[in-house]
mmCIF file of N, CA and C in Angstrom:
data_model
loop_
_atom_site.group_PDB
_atom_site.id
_atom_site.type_symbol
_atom_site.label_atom_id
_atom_site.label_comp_id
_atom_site.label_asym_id
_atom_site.label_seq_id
_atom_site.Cartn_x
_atom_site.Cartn_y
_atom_site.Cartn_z
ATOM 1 N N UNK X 1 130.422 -25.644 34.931
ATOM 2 C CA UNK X 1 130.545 -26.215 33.605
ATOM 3 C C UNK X 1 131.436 -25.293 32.781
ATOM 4 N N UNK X 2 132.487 -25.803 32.313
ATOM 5 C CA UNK X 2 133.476 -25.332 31.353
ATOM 6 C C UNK X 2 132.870 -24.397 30.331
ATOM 7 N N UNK X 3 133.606 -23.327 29.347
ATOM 8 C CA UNK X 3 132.717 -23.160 28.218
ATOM 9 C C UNK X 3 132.868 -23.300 27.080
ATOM 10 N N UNK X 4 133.668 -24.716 27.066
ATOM 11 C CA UNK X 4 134.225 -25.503 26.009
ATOM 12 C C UNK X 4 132.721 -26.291 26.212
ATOM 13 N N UNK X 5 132.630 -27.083 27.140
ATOM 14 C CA UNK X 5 131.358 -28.178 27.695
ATOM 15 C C UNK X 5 130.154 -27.328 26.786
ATOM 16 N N UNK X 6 129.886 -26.050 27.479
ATOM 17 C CA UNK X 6 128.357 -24.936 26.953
ATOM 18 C C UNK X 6 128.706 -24.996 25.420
ATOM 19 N N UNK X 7 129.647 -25.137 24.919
ATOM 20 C CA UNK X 7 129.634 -24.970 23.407
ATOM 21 C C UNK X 7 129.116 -26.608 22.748
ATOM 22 N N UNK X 8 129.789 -27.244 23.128
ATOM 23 C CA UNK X 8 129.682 -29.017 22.833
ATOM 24 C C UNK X 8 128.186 -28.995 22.876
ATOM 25 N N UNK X 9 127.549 -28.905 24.320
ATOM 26 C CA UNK X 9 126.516 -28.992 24.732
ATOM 27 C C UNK X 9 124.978 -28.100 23.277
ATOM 28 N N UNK X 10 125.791 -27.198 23.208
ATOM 29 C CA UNK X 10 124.754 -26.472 22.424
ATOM 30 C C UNK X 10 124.636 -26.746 21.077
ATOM 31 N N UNK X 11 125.461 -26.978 20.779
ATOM 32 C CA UNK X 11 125.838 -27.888 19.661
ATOM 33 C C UNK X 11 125.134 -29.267 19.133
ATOM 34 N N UNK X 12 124.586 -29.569 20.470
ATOM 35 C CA UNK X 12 124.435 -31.504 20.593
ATOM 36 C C UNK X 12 122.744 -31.238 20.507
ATOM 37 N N UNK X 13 121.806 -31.793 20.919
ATOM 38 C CA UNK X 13 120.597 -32.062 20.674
ATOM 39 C C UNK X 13 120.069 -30.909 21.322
ATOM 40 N N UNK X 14 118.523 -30.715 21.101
ATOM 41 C CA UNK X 14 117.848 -29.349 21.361
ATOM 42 C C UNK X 14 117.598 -29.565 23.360
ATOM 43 N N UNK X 15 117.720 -30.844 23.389
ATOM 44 C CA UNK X 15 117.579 -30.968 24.948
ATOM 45 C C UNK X 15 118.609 -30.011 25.421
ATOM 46 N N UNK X 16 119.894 -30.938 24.851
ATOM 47 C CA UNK X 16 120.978 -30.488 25.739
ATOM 48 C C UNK X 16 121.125 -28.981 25.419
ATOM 49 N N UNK X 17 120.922 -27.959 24.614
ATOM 50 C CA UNK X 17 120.970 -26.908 23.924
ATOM 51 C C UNK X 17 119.823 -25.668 25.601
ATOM 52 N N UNK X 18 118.753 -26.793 25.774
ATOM 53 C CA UNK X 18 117.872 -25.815 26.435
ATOM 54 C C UNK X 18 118.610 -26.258 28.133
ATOM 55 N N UNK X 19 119.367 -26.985 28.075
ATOM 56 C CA UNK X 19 120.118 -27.299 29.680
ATOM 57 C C UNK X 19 121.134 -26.162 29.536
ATOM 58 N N UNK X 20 121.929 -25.846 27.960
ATOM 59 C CA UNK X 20 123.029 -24.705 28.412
ATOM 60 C C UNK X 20 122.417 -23.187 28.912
ATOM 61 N N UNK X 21 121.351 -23.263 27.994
ATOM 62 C CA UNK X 21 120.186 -21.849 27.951
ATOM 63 C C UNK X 21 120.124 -21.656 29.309
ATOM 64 N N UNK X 22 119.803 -22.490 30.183
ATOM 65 C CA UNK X 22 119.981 -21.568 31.879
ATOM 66 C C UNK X 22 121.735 -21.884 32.829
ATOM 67 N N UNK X 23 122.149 -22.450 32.103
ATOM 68 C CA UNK X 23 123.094 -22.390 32.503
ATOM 69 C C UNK X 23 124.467 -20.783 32.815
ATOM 70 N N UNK X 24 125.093 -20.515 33.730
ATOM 71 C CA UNK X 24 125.521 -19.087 34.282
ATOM 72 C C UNK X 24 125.237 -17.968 32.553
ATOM 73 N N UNK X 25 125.990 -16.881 33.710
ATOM 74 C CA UNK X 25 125.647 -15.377 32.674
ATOM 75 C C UNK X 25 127.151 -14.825 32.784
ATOM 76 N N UNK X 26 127.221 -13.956 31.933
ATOM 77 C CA UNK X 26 128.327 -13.295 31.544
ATOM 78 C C UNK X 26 128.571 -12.117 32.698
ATOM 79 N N UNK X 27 127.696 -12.057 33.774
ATOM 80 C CA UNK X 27 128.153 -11.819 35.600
ATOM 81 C C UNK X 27 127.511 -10.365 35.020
ATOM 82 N N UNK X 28 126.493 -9.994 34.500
ATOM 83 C CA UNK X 28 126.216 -8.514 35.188
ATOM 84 C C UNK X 28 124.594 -8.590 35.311
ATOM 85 N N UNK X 29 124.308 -9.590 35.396
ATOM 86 C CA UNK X 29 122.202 -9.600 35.715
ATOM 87 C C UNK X 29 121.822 -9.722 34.977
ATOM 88 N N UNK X 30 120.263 -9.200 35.412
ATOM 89 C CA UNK X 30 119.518 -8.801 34.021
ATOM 90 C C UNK X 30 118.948 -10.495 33.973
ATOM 91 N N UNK X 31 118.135 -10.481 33.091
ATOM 92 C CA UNK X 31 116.978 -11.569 32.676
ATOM 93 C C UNK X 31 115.399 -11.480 32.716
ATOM 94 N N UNK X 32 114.790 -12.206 31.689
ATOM 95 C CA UNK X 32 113.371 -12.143 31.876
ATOM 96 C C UNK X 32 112.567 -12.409 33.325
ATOM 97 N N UNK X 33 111.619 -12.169 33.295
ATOM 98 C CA UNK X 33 110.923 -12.965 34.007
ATOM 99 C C UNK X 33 109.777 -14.034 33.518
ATOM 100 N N UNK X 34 109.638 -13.696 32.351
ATOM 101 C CA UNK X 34 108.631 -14.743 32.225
ATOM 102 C C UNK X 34 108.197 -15.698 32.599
ATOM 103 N N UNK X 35 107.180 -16.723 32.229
ATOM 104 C CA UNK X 35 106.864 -17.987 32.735
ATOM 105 C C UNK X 35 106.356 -18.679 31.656
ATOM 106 N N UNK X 36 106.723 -19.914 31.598
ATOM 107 C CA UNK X 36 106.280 -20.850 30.089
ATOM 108 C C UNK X 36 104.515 -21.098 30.640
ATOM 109 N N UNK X 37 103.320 -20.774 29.824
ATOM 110 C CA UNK X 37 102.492 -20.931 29.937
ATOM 111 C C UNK X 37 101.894 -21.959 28.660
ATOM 112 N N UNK X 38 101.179 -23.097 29.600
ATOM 113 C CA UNK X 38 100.515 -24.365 28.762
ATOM 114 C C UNK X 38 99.522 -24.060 27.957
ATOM 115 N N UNK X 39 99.554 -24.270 27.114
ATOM 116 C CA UNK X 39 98.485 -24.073 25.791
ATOM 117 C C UNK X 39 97.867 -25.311 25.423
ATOM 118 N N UNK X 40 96.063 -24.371 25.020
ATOM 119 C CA UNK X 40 95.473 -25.617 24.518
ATOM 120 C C UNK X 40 95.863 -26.151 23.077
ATOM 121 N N UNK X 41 96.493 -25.209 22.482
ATOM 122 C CA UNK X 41 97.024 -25.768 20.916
ATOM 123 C C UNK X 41 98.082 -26.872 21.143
ATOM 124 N N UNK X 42 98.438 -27.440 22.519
ATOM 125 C CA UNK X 42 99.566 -28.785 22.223
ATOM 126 C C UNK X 42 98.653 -29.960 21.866
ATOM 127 N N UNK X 43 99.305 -30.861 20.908
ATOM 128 C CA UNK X 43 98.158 -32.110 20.350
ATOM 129 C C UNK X 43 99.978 -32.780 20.818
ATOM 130 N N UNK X 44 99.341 -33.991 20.243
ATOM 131 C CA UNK X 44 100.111 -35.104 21.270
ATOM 132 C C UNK X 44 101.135 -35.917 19.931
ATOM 133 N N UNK X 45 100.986 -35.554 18.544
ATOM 134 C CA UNK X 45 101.874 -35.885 18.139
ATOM 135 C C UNK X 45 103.068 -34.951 17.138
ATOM 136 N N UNK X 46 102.231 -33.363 17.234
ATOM 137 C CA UNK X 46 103.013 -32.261 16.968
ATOM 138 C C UNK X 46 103.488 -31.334 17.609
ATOM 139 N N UNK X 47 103.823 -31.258 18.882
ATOM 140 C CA UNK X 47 103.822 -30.240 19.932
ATOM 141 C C UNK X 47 102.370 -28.843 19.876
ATOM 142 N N UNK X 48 103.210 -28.547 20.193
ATOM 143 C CA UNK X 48 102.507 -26.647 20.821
ATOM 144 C C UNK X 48 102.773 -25.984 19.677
ATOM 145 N N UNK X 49 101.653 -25.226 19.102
ATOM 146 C CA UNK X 49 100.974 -24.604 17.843
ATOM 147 C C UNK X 49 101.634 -23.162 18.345
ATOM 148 N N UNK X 50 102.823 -22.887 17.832
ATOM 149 C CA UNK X 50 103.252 -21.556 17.932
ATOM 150 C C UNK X 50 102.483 -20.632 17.138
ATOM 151 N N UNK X 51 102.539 -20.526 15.543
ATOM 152 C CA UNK X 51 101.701 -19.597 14.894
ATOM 153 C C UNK X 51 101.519 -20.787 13.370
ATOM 154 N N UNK X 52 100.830 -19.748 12.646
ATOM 155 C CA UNK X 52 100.802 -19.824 10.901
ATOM 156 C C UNK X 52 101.739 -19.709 10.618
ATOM 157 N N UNK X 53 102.618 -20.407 9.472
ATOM 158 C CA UNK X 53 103.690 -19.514 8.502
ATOM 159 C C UNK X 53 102.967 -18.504 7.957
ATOM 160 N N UNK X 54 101.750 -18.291 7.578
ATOM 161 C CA UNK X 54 101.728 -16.570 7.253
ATOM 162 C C UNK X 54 102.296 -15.734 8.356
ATOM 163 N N UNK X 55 102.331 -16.329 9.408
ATOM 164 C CA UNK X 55 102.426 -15.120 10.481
ATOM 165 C C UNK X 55 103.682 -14.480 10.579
ATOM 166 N N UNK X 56 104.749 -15.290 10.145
ATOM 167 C CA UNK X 56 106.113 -14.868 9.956
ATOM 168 C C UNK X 56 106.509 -14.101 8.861
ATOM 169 N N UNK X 57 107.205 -13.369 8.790
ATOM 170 C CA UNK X 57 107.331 -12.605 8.085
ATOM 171 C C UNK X 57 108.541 -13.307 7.471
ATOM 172 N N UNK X 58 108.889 -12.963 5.272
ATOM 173 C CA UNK X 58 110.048 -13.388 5.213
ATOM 174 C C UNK X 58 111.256 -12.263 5.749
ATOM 175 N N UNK X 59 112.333 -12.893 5.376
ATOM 176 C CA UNK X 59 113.189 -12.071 6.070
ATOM 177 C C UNK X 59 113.417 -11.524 7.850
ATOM 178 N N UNK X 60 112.520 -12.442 7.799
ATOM 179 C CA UNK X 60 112.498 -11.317 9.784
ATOM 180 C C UNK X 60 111.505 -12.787 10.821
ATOM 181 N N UNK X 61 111.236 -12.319 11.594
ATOM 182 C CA UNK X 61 110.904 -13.267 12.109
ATOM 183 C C UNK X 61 109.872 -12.567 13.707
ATOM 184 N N UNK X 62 109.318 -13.755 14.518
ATOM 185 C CA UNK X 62 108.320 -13.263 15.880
ATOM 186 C C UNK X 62 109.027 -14.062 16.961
ATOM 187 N N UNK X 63 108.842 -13.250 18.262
ATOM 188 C CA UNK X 63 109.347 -13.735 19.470
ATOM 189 C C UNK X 63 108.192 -13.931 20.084
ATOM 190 N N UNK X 64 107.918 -15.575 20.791
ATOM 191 C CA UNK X 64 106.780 -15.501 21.525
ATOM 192 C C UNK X 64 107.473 -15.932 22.871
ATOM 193 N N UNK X 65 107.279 -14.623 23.322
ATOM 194 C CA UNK X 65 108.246 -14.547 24.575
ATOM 195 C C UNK X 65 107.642 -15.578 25.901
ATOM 196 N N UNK X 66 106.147 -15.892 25.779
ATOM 197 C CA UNK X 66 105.266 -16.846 26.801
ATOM 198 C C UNK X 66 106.265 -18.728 26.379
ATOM 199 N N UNK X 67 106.482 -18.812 25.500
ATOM 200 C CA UNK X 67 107.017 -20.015 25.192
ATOM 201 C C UNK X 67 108.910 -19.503 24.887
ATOM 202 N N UNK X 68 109.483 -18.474 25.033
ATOM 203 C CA UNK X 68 110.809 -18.444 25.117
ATOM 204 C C UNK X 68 111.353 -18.352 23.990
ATOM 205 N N UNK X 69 110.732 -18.482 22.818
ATOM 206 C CA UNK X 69 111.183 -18.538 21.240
ATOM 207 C C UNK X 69 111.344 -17.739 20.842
ATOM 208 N N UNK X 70 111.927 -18.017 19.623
ATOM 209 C CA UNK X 70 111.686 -17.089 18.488
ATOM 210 C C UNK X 70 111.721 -18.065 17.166
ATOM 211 N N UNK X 71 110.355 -17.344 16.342
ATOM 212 C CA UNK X 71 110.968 -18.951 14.608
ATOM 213 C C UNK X 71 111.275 -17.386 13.917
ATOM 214 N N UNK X 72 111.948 -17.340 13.050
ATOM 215 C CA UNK X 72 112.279 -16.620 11.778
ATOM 216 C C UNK X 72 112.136 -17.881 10.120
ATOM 217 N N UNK X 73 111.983 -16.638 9.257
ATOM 218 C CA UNK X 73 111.909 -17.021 7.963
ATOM 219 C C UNK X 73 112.970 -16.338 7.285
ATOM 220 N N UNK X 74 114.160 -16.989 7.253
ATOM 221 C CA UNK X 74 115.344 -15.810 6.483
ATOM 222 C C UNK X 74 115.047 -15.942 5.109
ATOM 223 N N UNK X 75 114.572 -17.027 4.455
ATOM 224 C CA UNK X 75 113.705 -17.188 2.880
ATOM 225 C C UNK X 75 112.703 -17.935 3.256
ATOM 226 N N UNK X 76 111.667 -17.652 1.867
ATOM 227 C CA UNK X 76 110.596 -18.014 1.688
ATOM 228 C C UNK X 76 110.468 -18.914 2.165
ATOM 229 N N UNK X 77 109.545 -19.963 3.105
ATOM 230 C CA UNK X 77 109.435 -21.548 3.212
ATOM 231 C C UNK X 77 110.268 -22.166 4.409
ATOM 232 N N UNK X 78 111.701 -20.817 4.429
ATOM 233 C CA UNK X 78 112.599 -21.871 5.459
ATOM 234 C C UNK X 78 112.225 -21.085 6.644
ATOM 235 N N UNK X 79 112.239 -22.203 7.806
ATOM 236 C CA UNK X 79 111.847 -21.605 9.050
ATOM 237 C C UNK X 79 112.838 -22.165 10.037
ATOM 238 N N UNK X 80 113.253 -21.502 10.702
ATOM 239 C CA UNK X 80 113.749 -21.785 12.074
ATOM 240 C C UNK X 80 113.698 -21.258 13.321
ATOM 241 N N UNK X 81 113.967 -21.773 14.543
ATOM 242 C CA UNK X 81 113.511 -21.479 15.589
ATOM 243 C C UNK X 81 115.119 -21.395 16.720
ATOM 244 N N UNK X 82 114.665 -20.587 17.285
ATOM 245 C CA UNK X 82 116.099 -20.337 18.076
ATOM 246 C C UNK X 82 115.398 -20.290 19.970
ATOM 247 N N UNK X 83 116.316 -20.315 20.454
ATOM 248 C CA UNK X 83 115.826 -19.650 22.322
ATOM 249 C C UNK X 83 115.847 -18.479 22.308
ATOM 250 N N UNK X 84 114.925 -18.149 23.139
ATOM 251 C CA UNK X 84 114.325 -16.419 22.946
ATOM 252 C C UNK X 84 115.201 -15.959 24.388
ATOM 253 N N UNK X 85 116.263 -17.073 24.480
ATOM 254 C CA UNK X 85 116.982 -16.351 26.070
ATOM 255 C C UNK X 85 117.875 -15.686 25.619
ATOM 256 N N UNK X 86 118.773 -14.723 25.723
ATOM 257 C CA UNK X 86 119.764 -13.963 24.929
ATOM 258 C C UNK X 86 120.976 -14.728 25.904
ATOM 259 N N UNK X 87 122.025 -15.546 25.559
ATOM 260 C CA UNK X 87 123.124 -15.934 25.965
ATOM 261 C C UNK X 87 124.440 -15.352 26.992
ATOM 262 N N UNK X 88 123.989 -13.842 26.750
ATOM 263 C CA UNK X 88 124.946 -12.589 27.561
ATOM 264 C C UNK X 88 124.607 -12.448 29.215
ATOM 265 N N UNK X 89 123.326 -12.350 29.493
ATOM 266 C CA UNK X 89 122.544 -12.262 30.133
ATOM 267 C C UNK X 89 121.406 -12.643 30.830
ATOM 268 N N UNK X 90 120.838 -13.863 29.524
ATOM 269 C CA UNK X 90 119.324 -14.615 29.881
ATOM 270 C C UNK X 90 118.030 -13.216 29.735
ATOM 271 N N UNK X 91 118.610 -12.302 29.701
ATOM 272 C CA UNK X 91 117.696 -11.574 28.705
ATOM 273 C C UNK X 91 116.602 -12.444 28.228
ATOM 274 N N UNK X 92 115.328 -11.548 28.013
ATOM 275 C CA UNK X 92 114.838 -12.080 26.794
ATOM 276 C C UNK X 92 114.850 -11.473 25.412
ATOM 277 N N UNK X 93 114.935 -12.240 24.317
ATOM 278 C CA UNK X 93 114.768 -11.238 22.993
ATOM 279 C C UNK X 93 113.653 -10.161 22.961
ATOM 280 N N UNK X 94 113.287 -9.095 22.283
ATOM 281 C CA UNK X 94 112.308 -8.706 21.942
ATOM 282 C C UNK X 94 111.803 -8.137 20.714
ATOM 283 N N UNK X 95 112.606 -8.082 19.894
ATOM 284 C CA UNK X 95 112.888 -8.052 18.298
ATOM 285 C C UNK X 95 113.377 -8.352 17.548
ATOM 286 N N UNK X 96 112.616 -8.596 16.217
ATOM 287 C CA UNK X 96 113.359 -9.198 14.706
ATOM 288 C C UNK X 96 113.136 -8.110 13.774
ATOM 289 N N UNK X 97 114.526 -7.774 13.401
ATOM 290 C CA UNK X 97 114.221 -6.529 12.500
ATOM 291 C C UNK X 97 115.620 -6.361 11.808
ATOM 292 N N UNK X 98 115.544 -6.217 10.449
ATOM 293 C CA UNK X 98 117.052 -5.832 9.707
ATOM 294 C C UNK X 98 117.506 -7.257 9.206
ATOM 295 N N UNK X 99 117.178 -8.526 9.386
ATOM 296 C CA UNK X 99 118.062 -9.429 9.777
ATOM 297 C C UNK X 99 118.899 -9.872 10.707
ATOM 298 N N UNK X 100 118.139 -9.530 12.126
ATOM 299 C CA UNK X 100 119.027 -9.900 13.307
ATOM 300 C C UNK X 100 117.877 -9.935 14.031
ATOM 301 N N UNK X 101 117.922 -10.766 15.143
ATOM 302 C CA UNK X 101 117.430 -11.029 16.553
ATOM 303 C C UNK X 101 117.970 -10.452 17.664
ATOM 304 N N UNK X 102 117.393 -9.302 18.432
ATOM 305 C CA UNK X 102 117.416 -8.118 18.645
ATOM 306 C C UNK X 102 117.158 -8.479 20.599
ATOM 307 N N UNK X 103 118.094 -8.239 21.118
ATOM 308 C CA UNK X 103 118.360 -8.616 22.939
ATOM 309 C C UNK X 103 118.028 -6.801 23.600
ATOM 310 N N UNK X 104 117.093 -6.098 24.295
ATOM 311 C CA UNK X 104 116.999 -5.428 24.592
ATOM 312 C C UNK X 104 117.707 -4.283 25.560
ATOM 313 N N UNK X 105 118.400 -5.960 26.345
ATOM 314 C CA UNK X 105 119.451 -5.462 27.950
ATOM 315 C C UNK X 105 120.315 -4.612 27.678
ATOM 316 N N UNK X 106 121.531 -5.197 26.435
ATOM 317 C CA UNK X 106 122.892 -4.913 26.371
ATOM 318 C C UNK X 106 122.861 -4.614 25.071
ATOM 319 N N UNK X 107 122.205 -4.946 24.036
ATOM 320 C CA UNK X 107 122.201 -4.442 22.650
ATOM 321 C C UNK X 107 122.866 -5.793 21.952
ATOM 322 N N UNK X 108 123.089 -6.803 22.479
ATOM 323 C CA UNK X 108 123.106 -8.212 21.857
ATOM 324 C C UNK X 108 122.368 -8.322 19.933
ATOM 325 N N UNK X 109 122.896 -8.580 19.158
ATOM 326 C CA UNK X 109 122.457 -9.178 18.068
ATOM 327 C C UNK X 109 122.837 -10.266 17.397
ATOM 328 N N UNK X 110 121.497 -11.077 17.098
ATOM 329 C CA UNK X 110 121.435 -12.664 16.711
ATOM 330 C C UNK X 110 121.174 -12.438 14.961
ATOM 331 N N UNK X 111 121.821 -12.780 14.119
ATOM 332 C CA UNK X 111 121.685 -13.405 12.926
ATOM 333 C C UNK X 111 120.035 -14.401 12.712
ATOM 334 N N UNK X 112 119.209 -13.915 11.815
ATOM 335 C CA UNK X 112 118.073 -14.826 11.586
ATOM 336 C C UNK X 112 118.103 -16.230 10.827
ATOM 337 N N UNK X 113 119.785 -16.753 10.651
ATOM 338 C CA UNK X 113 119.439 -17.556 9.823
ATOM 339 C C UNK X 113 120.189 -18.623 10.882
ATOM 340 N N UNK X 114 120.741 -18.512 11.611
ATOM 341 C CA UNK X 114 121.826 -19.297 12.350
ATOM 342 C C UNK X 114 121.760 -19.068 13.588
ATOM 343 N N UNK X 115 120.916 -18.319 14.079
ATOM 344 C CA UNK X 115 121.283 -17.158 15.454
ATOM 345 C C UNK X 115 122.934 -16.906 16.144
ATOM 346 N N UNK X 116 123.727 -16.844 14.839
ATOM 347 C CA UNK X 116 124.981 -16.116 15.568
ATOM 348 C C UNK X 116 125.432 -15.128 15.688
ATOM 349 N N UNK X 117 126.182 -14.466 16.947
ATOM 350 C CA UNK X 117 126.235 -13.103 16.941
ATOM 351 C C UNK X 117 126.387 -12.231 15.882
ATOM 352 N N UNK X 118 125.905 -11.446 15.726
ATOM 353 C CA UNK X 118 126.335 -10.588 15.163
ATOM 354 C C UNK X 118 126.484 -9.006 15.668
ATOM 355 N N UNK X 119 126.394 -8.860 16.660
ATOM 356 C CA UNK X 119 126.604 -7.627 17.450
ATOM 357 C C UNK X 119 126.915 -8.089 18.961
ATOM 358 N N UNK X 120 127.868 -7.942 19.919
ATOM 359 C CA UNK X 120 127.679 -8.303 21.337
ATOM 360 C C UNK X 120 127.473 -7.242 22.196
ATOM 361 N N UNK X 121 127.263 -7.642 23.491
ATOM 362 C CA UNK X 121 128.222 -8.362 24.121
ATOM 363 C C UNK X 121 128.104 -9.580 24.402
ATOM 364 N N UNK X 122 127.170 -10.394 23.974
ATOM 365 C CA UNK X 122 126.901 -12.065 23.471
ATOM 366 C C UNK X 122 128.277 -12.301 22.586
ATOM 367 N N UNK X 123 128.430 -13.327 23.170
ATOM 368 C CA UNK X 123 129.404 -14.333 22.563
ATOM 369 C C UNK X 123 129.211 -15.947 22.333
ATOM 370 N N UNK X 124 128.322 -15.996 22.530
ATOM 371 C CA UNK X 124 127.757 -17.221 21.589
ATOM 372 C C UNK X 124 126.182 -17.092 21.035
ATOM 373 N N UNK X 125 126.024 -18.060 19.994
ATOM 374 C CA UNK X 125 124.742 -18.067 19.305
ATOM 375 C C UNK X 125 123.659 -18.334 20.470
ATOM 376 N N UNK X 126 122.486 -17.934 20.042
ATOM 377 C CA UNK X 126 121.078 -18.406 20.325
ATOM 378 C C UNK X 126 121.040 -19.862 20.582
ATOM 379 N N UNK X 127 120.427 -20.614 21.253
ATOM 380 C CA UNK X 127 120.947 -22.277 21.380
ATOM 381 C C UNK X 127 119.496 -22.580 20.130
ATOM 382 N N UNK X 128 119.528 -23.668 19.087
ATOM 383 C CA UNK X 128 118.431 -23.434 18.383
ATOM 384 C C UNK X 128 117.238 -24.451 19.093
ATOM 385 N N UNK X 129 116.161 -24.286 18.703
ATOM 386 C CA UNK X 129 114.818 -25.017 19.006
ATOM 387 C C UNK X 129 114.393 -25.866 18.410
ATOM 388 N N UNK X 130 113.601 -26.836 18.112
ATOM 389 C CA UNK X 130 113.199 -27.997 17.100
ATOM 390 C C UNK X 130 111.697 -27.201 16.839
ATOM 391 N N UNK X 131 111.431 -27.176 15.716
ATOM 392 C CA UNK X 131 109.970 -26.967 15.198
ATOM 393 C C UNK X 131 109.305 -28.452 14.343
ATOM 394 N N UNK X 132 108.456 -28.206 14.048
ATOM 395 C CA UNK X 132 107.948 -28.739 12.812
ATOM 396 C C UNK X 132 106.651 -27.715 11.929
ATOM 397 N N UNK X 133 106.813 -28.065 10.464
ATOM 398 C CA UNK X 133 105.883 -27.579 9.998
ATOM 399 C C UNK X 133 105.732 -28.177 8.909
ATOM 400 N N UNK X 134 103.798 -27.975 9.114
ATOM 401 C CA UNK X 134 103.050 -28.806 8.465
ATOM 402 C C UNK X 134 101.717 -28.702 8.562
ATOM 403 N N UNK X 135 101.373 -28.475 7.191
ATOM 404 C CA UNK X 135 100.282 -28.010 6.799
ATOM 405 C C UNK X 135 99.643 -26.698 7.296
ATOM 406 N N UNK X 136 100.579 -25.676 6.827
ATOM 407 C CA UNK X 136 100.365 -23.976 7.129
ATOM 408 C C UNK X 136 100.646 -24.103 8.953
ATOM 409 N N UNK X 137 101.416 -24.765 9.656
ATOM 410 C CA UNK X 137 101.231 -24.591 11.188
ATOM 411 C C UNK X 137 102.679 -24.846 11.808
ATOM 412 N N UNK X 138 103.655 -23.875 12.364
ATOM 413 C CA UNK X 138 104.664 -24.182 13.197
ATOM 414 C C UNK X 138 104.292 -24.312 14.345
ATOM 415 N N UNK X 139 104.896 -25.565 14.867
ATOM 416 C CA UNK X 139 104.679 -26.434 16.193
ATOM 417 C C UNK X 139 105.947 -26.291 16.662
ATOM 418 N N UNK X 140 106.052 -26.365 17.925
ATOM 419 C CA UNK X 140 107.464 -26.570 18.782
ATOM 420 C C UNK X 140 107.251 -27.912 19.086
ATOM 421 N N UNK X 141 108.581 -28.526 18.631
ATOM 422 C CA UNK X 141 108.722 -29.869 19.078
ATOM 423 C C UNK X 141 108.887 -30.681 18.244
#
């Protein structure tokens, strides 16, 4: 796949966004291992109960590395959610701190409001995630 296509693609709906997320690496290794583990917090018309908005911090944000995410709060109220895969590598993230989303491997940094680089050797953004929230509760999905 081209990486004109991985850009289009990431760009386009959160499906197609999590098809570029495993799609190749920038050729030097490295990646999580994790495993997406099923939770009893999924209900059937809000997804999977990531956390509280208290739990987020403003300005900064949590990686729940069991579900691949990350949501940040860059202001009060606004929330968003990015892939917790780091784009360079498939890394996983492991920190939000300063205003950036923080890749451990290579020293990768993601912007909390957009997830775009802002430090590489990543060269493209975070692919983003769909949340919802409602009534004190971010859900994936």
């Amino acid at each position: 796949m081209s990486t004109r296509r991985r850009t289009v693609l990431a760009a386009g709906a959160a499906g197609a966004a999590a098809l570029v997320t495993g799609c190749g690496s920038d050729g030097d290794g490295g990646g999580g291992g994790e495993t997406a583990a099923t939770s009893p917090d999924a209900s059937p018309g809000g997804g999977e109960r990531l956390a509280a908005t208290g739990d987020i911090p403003v300005g900064g944000g949590t990686v729940f590395k069991e579900r691949k995410v990350v949501v940040t709060q860059p202001e009060e109220g606004e929330f968003k959610a990015f892939s917790a895969v780091c784009t360079h590598a498939q890394c996983l993230v492991s920190t939000v701190s300063d205003g950036t989303i923080n890749c451990p491997c290579h020293g990768s940094k993601f912007s909390i409001r957009d997830a775009a680089v802002e430090t590489g050797p990543a060269t493209r953004p975070l692919p983003a995630e769909r949340i919802t929230v409602t009534d004190g509760a971010i859900r994936l999905g």
